[in-house]
PDB file of C-alpha atoms in Angstrom:
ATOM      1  CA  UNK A   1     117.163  30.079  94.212  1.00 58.00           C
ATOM      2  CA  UNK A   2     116.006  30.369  97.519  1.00 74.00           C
ATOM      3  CA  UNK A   3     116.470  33.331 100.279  1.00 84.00           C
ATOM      4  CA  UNK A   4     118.789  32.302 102.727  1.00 85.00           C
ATOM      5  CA  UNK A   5     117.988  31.582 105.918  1.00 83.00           C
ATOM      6  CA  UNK A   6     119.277  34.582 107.887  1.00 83.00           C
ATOM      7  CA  UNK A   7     117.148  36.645 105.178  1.00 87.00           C
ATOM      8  CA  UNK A   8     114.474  34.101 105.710  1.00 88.00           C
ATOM      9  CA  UNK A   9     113.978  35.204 109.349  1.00 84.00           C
ATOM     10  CA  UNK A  10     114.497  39.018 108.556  1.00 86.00           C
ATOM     11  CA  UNK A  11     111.992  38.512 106.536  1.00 91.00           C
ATOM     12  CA  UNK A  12     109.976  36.830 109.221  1.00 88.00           C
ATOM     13  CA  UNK A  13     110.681  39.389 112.618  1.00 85.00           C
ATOM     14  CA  UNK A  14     109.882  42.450 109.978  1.00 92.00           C
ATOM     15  CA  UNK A  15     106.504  40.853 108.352  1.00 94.00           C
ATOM     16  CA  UNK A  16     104.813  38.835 111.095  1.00 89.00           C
ATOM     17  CA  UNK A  17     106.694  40.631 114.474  1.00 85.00           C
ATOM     18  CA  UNK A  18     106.750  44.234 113.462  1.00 90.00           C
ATOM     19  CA  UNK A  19     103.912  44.802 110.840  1.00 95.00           C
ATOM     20  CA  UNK A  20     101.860  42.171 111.895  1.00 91.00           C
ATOM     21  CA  UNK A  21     101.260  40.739 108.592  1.00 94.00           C
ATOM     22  CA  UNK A  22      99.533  37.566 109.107  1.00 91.00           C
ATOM     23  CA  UNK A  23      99.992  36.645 105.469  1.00 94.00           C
ATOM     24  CA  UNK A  24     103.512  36.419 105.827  1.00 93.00           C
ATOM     25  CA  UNK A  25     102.940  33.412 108.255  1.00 90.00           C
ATOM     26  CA  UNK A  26     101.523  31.334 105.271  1.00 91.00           C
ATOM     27  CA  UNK A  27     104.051  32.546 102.850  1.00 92.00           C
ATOM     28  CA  UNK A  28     107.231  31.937 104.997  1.00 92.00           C
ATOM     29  CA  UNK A  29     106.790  28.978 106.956  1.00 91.00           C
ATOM     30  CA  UNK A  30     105.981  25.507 105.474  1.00 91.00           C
ATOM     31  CA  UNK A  31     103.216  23.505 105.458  1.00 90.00           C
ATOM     32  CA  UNK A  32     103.372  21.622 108.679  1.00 89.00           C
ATOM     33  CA  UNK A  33     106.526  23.147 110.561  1.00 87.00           C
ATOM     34  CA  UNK A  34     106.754  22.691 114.135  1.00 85.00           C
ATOM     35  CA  UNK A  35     107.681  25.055 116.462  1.00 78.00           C
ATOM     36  CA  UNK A  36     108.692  23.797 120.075  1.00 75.00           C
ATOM     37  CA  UNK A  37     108.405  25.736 123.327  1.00 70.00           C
ATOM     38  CA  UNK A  38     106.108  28.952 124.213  1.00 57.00           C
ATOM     39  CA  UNK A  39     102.802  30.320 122.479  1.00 55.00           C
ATOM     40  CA  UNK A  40     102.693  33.758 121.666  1.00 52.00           C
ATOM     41  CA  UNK A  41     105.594  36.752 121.949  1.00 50.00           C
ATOM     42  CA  UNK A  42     108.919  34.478 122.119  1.00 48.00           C
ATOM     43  CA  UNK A  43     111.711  35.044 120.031  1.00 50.00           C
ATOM     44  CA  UNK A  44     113.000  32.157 117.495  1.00 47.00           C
ATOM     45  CA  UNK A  45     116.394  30.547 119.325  1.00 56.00           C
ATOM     46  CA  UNK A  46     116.975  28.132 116.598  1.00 69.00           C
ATOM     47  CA  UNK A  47     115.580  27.641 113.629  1.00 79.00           C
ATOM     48  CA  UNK A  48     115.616  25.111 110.365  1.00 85.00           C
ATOM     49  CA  UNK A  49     115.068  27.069 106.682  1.00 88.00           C
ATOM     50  CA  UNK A  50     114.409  24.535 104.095  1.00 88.00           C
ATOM     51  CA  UNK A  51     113.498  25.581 100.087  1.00 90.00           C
ATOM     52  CA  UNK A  52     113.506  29.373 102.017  1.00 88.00           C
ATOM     53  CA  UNK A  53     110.484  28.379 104.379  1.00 88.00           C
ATOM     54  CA  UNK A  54     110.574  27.900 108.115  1.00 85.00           C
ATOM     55  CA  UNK A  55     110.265  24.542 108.586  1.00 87.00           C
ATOM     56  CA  UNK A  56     111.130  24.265 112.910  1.00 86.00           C
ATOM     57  CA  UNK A  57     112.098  26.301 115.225  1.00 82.00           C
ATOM     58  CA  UNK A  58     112.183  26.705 118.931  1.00 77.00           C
ATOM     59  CA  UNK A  59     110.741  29.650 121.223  1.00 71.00           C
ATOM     60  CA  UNK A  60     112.723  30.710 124.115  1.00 71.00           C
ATOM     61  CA  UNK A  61     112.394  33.071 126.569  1.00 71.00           C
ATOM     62  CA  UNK A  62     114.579  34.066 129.725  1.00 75.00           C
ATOM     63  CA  UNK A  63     111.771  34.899 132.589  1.00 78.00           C
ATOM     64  CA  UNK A  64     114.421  35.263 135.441  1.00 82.00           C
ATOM     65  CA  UNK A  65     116.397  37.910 133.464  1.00 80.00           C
ATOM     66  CA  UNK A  66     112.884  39.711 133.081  1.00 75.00           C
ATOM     67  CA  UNK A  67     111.635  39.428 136.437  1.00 81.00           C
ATOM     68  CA  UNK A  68     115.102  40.561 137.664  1.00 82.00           C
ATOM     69  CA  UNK A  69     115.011  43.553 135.560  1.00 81.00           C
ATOM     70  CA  UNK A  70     111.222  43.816 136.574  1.00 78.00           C
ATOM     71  CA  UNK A  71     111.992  44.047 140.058  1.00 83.00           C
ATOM     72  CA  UNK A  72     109.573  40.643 141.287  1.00 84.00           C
ATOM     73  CA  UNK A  73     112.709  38.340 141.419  1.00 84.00           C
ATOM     74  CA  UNK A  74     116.395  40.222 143.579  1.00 85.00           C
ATOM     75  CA  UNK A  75     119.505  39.679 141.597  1.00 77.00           C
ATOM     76  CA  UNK A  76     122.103  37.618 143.216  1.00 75.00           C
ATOM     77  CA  UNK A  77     124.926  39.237 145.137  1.00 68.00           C
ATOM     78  CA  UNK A  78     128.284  38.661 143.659  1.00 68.00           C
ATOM     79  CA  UNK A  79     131.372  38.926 145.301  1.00 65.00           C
ATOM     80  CA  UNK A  80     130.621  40.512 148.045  1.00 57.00           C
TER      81      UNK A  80
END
């Protein structure tokens, strides 16, 4: 039976995000997945498990919100 996908991705963030275990890449996603959007640190937005592998998922990641809370970019006034 396989792992479902919610523990298919805790499984992922815990292995490959936080120890860095670049086995765990082979070993959880399939042969051949694709994964749409950004290169390197974005989170998974959506994601397709299939037989308890990754098999697609898509990187997002909010850079207004950051620069905002960075200070480069002012947050819009509301309501004044």
């Amino acid at each position: 039976m396989s792992a479902s996908p919610d523990a298919v991705m805790r499984q992922w963030f815990q292995e490959v995000w936080n120890e860095r275990r670049e086995d765990a890449i082979d070993r959880l996603m399939e042969p051949g997945a694709k994964v749409h959007g950004l290169a390197g640190g974005s989170a998974f937005a959506d994601f397709r498990v299939r037989d308890g592998r990754i098999a697609e998922g898509w990187n997002t990641f909010d850079f207004l919100t950051m620069y905002q809370q960075m200070g480069w970019v002012k947050s819009p006034v509301v309501g004044e």
